[in-house]
mmCIF file of C-alpha atoms in Angstrom:
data_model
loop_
_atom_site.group_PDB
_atom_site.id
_atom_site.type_symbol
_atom_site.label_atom_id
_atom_site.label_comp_id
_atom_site.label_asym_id
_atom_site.label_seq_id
_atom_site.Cartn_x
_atom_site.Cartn_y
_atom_site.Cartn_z
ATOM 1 C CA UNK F 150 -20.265 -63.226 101.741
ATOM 2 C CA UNK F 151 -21.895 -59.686 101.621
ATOM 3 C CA UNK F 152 -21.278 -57.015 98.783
ATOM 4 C CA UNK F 153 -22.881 -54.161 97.776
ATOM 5 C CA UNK F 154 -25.041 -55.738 94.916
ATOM 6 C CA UNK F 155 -24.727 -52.403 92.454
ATOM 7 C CA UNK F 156 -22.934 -53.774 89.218
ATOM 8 C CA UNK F 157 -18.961 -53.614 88.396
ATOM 9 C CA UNK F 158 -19.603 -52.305 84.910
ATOM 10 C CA UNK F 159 -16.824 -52.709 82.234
ATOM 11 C CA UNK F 160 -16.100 -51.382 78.558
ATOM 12 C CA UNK F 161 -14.974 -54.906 76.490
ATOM 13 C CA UNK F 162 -13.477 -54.709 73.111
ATOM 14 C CA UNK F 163 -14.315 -58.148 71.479
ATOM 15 C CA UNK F 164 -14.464 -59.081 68.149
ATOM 16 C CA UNK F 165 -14.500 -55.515 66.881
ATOM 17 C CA UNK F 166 -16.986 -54.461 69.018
ATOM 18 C CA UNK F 167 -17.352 -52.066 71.813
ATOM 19 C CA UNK F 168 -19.692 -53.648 75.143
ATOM 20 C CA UNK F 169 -20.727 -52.090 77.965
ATOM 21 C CA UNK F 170 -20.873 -55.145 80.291
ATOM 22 C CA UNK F 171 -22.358 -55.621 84.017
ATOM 23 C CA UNK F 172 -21.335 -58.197 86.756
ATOM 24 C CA UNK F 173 -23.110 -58.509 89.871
ATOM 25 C CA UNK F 174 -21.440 -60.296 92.852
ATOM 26 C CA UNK F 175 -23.180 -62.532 94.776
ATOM 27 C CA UNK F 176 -24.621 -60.928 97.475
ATOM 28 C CA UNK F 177 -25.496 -63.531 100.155
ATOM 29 C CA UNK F 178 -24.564 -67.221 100.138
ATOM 30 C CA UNK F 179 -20.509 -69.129 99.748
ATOM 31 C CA UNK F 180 -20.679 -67.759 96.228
ATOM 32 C CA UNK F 181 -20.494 -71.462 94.642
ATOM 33 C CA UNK F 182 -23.506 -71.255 92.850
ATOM 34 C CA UNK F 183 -23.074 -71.608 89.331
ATOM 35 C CA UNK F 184 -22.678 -67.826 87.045
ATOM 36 C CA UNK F 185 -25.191 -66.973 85.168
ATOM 37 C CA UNK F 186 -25.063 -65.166 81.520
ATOM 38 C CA UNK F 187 -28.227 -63.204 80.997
ATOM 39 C CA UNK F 188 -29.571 -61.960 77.291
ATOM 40 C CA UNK F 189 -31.791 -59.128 77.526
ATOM 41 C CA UNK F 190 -34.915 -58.088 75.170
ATOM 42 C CA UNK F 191 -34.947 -56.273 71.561
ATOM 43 C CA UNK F 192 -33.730 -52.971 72.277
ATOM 44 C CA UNK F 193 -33.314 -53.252 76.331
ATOM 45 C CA UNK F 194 -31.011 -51.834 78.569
ATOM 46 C CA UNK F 195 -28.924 -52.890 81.435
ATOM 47 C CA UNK F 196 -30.686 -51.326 83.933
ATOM 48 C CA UNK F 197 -34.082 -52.888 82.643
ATOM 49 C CA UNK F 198 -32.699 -56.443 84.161
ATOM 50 C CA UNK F 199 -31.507 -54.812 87.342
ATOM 51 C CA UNK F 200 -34.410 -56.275 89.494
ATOM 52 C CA UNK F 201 -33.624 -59.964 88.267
ATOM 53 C CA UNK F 202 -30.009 -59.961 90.355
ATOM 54 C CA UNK F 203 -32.065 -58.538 93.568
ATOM 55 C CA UNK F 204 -33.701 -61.863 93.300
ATOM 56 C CA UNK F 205 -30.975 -63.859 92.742
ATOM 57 C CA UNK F 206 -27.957 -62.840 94.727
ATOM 58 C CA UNK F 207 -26.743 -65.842 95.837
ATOM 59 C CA UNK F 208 -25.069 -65.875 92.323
ATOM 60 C CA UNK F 209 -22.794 -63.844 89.955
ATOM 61 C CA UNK F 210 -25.207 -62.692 87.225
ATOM 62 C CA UNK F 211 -23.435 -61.413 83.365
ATOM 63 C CA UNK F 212 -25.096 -59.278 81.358
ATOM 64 C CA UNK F 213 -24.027 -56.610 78.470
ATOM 65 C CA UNK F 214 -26.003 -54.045 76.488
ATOM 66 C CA UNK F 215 -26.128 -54.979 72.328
ATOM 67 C CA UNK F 216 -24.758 -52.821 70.227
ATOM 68 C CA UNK F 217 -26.768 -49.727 70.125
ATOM 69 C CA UNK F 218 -28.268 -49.891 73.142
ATOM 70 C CA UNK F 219 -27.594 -48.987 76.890
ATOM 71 C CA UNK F 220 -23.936 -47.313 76.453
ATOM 72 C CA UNK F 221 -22.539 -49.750 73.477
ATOM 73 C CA UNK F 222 -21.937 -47.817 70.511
ATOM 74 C CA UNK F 223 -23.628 -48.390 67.091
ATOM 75 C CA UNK F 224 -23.261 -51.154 65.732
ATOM 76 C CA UNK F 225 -20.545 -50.507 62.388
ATOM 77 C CA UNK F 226 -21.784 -53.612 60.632
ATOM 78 C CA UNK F 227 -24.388 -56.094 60.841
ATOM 79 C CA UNK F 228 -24.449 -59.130 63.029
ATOM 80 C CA UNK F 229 -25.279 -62.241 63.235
ATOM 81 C CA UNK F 230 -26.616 -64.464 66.168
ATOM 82 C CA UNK F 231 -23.588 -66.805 66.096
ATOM 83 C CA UNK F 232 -21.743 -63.657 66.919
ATOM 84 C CA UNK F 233 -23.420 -62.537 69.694
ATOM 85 C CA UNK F 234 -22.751 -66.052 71.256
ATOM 86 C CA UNK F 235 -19.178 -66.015 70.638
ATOM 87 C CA UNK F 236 -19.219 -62.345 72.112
ATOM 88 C CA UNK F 237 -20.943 -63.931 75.261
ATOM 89 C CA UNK F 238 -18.689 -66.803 75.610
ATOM 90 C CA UNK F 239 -15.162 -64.585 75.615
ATOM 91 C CA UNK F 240 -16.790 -62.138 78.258
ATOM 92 C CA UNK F 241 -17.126 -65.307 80.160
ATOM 93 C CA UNK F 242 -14.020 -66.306 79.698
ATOM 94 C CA UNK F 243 -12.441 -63.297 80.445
ATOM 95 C CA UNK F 244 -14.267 -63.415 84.325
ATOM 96 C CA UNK F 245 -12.763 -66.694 84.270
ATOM 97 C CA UNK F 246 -15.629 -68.904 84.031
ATOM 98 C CA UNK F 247 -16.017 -72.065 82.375
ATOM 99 C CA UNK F 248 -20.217 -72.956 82.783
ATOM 100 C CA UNK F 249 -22.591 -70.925 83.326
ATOM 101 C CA UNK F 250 -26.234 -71.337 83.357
ATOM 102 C CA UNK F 251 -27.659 -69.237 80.723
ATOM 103 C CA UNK F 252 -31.086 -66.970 80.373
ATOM 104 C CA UNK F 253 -33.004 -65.502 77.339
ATOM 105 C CA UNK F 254 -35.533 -63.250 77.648
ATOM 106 C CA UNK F 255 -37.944 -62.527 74.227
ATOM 107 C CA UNK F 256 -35.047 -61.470 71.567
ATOM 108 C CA UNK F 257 -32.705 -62.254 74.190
ATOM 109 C CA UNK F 258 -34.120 -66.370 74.243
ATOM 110 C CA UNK F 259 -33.099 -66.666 70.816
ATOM 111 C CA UNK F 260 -29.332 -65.567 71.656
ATOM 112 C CA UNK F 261 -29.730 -68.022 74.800
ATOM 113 C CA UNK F 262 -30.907 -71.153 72.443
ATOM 114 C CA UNK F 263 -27.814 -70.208 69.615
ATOM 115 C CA UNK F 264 -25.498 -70.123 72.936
ATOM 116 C CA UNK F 265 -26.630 -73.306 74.293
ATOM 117 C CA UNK F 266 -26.120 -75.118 70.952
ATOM 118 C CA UNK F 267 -22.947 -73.097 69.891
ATOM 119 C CA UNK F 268 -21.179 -73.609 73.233
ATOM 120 C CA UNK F 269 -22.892 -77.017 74.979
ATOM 121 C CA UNK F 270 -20.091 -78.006 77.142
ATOM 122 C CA UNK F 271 -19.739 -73.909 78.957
ATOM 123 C CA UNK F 272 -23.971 -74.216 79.537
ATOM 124 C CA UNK F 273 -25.064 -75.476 82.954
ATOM 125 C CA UNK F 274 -28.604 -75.146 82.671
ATOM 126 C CA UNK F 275 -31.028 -72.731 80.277
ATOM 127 C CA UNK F 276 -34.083 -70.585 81.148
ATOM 128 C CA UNK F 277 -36.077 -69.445 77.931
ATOM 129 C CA UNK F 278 -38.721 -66.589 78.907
ATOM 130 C CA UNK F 279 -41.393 -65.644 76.596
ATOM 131 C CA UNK F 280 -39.644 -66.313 73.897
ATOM 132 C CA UNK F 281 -39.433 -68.532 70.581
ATOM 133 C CA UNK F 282 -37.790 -70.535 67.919
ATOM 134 C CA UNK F 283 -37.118 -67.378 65.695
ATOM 135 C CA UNK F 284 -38.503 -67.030 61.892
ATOM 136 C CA UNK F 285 -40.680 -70.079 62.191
ATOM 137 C CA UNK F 286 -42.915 -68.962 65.286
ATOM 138 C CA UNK F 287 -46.663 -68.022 66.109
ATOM 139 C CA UNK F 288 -47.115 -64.560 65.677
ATOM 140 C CA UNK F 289 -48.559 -62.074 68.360
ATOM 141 C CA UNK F 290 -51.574 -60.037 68.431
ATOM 142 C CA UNK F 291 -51.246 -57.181 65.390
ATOM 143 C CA UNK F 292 -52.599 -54.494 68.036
ATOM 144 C CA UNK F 293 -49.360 -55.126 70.418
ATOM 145 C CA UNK F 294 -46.267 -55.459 67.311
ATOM 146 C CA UNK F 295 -47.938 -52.196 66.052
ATOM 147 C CA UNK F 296 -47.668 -50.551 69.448
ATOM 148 C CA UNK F 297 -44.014 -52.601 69.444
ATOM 149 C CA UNK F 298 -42.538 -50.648 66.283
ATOM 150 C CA UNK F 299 -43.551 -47.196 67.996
ATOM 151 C CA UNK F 300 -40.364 -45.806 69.100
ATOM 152 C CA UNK F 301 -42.233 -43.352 71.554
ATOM 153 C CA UNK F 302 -42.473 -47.075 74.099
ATOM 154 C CA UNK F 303 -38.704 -46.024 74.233
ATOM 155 C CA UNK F 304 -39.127 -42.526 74.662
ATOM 156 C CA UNK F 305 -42.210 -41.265 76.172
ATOM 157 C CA UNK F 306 -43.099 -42.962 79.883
ATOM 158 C CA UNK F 307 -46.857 -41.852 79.242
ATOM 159 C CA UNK F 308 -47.043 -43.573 76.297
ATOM 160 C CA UNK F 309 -45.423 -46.966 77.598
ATOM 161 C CA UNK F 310 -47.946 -46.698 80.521
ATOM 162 C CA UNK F 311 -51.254 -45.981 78.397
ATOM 163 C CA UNK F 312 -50.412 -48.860 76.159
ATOM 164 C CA UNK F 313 -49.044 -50.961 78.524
ATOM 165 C CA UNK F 314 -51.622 -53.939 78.630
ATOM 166 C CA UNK F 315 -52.081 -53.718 74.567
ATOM 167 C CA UNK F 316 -48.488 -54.193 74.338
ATOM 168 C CA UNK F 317 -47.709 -56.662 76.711
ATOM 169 C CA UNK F 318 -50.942 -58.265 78.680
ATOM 170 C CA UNK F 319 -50.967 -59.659 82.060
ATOM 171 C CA UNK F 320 -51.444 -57.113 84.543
ATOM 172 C CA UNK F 321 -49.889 -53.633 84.549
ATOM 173 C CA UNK F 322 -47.688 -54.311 88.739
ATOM 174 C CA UNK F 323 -44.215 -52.966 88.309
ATOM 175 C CA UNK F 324 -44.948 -51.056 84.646
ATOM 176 C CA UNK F 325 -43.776 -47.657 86.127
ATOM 177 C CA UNK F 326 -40.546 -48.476 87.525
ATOM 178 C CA UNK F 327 -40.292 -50.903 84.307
ATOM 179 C CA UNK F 328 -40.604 -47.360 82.521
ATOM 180 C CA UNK F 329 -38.181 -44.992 84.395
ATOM 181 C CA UNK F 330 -35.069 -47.765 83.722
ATOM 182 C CA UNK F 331 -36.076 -47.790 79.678
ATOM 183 C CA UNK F 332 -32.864 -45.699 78.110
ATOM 184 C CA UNK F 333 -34.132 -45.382 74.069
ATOM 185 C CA UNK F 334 -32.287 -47.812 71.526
ATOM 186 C CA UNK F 335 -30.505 -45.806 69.013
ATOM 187 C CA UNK F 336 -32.118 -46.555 65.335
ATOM 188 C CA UNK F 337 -29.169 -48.362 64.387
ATOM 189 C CA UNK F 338 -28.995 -50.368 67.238
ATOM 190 C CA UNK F 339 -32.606 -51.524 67.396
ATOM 191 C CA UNK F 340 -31.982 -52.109 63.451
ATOM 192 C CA UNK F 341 -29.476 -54.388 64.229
ATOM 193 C CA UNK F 342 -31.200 -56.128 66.434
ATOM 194 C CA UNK F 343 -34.086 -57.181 63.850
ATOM 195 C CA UNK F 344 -31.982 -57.826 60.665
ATOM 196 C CA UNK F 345 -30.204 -60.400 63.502
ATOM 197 C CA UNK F 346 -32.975 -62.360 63.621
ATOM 198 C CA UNK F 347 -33.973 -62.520 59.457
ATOM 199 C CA UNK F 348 -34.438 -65.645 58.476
ATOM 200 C CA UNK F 349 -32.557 -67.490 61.876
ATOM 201 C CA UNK F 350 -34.131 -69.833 63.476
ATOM 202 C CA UNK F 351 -33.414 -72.808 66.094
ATOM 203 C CA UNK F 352 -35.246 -75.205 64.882
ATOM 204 C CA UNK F 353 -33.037 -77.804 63.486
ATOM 205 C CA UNK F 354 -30.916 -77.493 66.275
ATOM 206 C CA UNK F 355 -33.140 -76.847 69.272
ATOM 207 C CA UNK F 356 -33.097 -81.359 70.059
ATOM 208 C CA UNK F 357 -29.510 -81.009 70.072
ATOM 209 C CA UNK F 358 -29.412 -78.844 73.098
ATOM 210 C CA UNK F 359 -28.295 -81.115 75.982
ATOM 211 C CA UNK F 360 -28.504 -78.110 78.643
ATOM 212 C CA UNK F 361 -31.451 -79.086 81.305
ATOM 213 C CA UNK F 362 -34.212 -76.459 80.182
ATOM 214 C CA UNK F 363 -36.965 -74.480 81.935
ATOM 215 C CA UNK F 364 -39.377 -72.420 79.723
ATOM 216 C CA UNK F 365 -41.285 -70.425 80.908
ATOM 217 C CA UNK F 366 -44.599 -68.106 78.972
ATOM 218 C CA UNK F 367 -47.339 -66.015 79.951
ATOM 219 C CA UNK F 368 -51.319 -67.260 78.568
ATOM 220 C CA UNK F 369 -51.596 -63.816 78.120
ATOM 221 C CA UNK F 370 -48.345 -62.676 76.364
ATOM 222 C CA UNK F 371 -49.541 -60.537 72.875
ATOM 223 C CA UNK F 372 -46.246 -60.497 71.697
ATOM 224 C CA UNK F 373 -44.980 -63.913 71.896
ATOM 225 C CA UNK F 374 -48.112 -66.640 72.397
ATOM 226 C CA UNK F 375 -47.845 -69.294 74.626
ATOM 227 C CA UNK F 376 -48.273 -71.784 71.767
ATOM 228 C CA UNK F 377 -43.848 -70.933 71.000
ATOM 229 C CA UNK F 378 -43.418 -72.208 74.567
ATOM 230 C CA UNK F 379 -45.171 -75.255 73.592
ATOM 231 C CA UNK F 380 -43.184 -75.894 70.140
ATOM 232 C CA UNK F 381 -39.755 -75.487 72.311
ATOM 233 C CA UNK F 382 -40.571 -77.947 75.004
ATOM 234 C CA UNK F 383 -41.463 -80.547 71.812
ATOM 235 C CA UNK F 384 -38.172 -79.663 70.297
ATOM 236 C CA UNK F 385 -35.829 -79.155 73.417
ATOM 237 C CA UNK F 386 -35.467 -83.103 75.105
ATOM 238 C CA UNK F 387 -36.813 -82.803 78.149
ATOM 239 C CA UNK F 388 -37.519 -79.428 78.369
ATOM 240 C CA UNK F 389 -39.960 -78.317 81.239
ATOM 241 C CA UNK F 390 -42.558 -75.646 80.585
ATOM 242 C CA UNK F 391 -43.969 -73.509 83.182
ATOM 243 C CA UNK F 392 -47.263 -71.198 82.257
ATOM 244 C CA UNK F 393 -47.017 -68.441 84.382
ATOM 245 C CA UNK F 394 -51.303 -67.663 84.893
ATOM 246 C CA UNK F 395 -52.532 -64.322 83.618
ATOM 247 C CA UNK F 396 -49.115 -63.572 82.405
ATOM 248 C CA UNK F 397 -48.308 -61.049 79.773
ATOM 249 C CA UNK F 398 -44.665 -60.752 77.712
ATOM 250 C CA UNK F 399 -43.473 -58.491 81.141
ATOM 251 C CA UNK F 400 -44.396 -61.776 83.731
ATOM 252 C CA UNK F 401 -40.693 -61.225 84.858
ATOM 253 C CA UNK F 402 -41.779 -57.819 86.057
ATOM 254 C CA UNK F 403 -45.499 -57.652 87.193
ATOM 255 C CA UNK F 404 -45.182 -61.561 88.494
ATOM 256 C CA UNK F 405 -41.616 -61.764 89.878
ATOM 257 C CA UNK F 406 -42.348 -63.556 92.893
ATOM 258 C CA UNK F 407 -44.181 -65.965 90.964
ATOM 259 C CA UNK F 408 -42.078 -66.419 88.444
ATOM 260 C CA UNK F 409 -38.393 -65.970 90.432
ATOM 261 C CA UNK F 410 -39.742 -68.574 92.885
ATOM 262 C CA UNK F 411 -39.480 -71.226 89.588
ATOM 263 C CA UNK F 412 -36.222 -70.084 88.359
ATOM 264 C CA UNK F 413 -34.520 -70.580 92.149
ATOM 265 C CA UNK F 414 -35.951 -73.891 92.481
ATOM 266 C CA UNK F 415 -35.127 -74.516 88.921
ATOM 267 C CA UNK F 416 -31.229 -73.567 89.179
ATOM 268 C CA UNK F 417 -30.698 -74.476 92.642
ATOM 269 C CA UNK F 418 -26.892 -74.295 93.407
ATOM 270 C CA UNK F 419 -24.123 -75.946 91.001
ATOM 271 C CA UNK F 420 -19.973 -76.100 91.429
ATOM 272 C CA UNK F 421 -18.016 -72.887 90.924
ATOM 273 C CA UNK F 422 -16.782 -73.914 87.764
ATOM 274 C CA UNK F 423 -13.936 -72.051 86.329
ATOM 275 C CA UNK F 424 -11.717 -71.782 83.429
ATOM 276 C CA UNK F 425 -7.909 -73.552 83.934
ATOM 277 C CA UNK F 426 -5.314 -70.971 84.153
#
């Protein structure tokens, strides 16, 4: 099966709410590899993932932009992280899939642990990347949240690049093309995103998730320490942690071989499992 691997993009309506939503093809392979539903970072884009379906195209990959962010409009009212997983799991549904392996990255691993408990029997398997349990986590390094709640990381490339390391560690590979795909939260959506997260946490349901789990942190990540990774895999039964060396909060980026090369062997190839007509 070959297909151009540029996204079908869609407008949804669901629950109220107006989604721009992506949907790669697979671009190699029978196409019977399990879907998988991606959640993006605080304040991220579509086009910000792009690279991650380059390097797995064997597979359909799902993705949408939160409300105020990408092309989704504001947000009206507040949300909740309950919502965004029952927002994820009609999208699904509506592409006619029943399980799908599911991937959080940062903000994004918190929506990926509420739609792994929410929705059990639709999750195949879970990746959690640089990420943690919510309210009750290790904090990062002051230097990089301060550099965090700049807006000018959204809006000015030079200043993304000059702060680059403070922000995020690891090494700076892949931190200008990282900044030429960034298209600027608006102030209501990034606001959104945060009063999400007040006061949630997975914790008392993270050793209810039944989904197979790889997490996976950077030693070096300023924003979220590896010591979250470490609380998951003692929550999550039989969760697998992988420490991606000299990695920063970006390892997807500036150590994608590295760290695709765990994912692949991680998801491998599942059933095309799809909703009953």
């Amino acid at each position: 099966m070959t297909v151009s691997h540029t996204p079908e993009f869609h407008i949804k309506e669901v629950d109220g709410r107006t989604l721009r939503v992506a949907r790669w093809q697979p671009r190699r392979g029978s196409g019977s590899n399990r879907p998988l539903l991606f959640f993006n970072g605080i304040g991220a884009n579509i086009e910000l993932m792009a690279p991650l379906p380059e390097l797995l195209d064997d597979r359909e990959v799902i993705t949408f932009d939160m409300p105020g962010v990408g092309e989704s409009p504001d947000p009206l009212v507040p949300y909740r992280p309950w919502m965004i997983a029952r927002i994820a799991e009609r999208i699904i549904s509506d592409f006619g899939h029943d399980k799908v392996d599911v991937m959080g990255v940062s903000w994004g691993g918190g929506m990926a642990q509420q739609f792994a408990w929410q929705y059990g029997r639709r999750t195949g398997q879970l990746v959690l990347a640089a990420t943690s349990a919510g309210m009750l986590m290790v904090p990062g390094k002051l230097a990089a949240l301060s550099k965090m709640a700049d807006p000018r990381r959204y809006t000015d490339p030079d200043f993304m690049l000059k702060h680059f390391r403070t922000l995020y560690g690891g090494n700076t590979n892949g931190a200008g093309g990282h900044a030429s795909r960034i298209s600027p939260p608006s102030t209501l959506g990034y606001l959104g995103q945060l009063i999400a997260m007040i006061g949630w946490t997975s914790v008392p349901f993270l050793p209810l998730i039944s989904a197979p789990t790889l997490i996976l942190m950077g030693d070096d990540d300023q924003i979220v320490p590896l010591a979250n990774g470490k609380i998951l895999k003692t929550l999550i039964p039989d969760a697998r942690l992988e420490i991606i060396k000299g990695g920063g909060h970006l390892f997807l980026v500036n150590q994608a071989d590295e760290t695709m090369a765990l994912i692949r062997n991680f998801l491998g190839a599942g059933p095309p499992l799809r909703a009953v007509a």
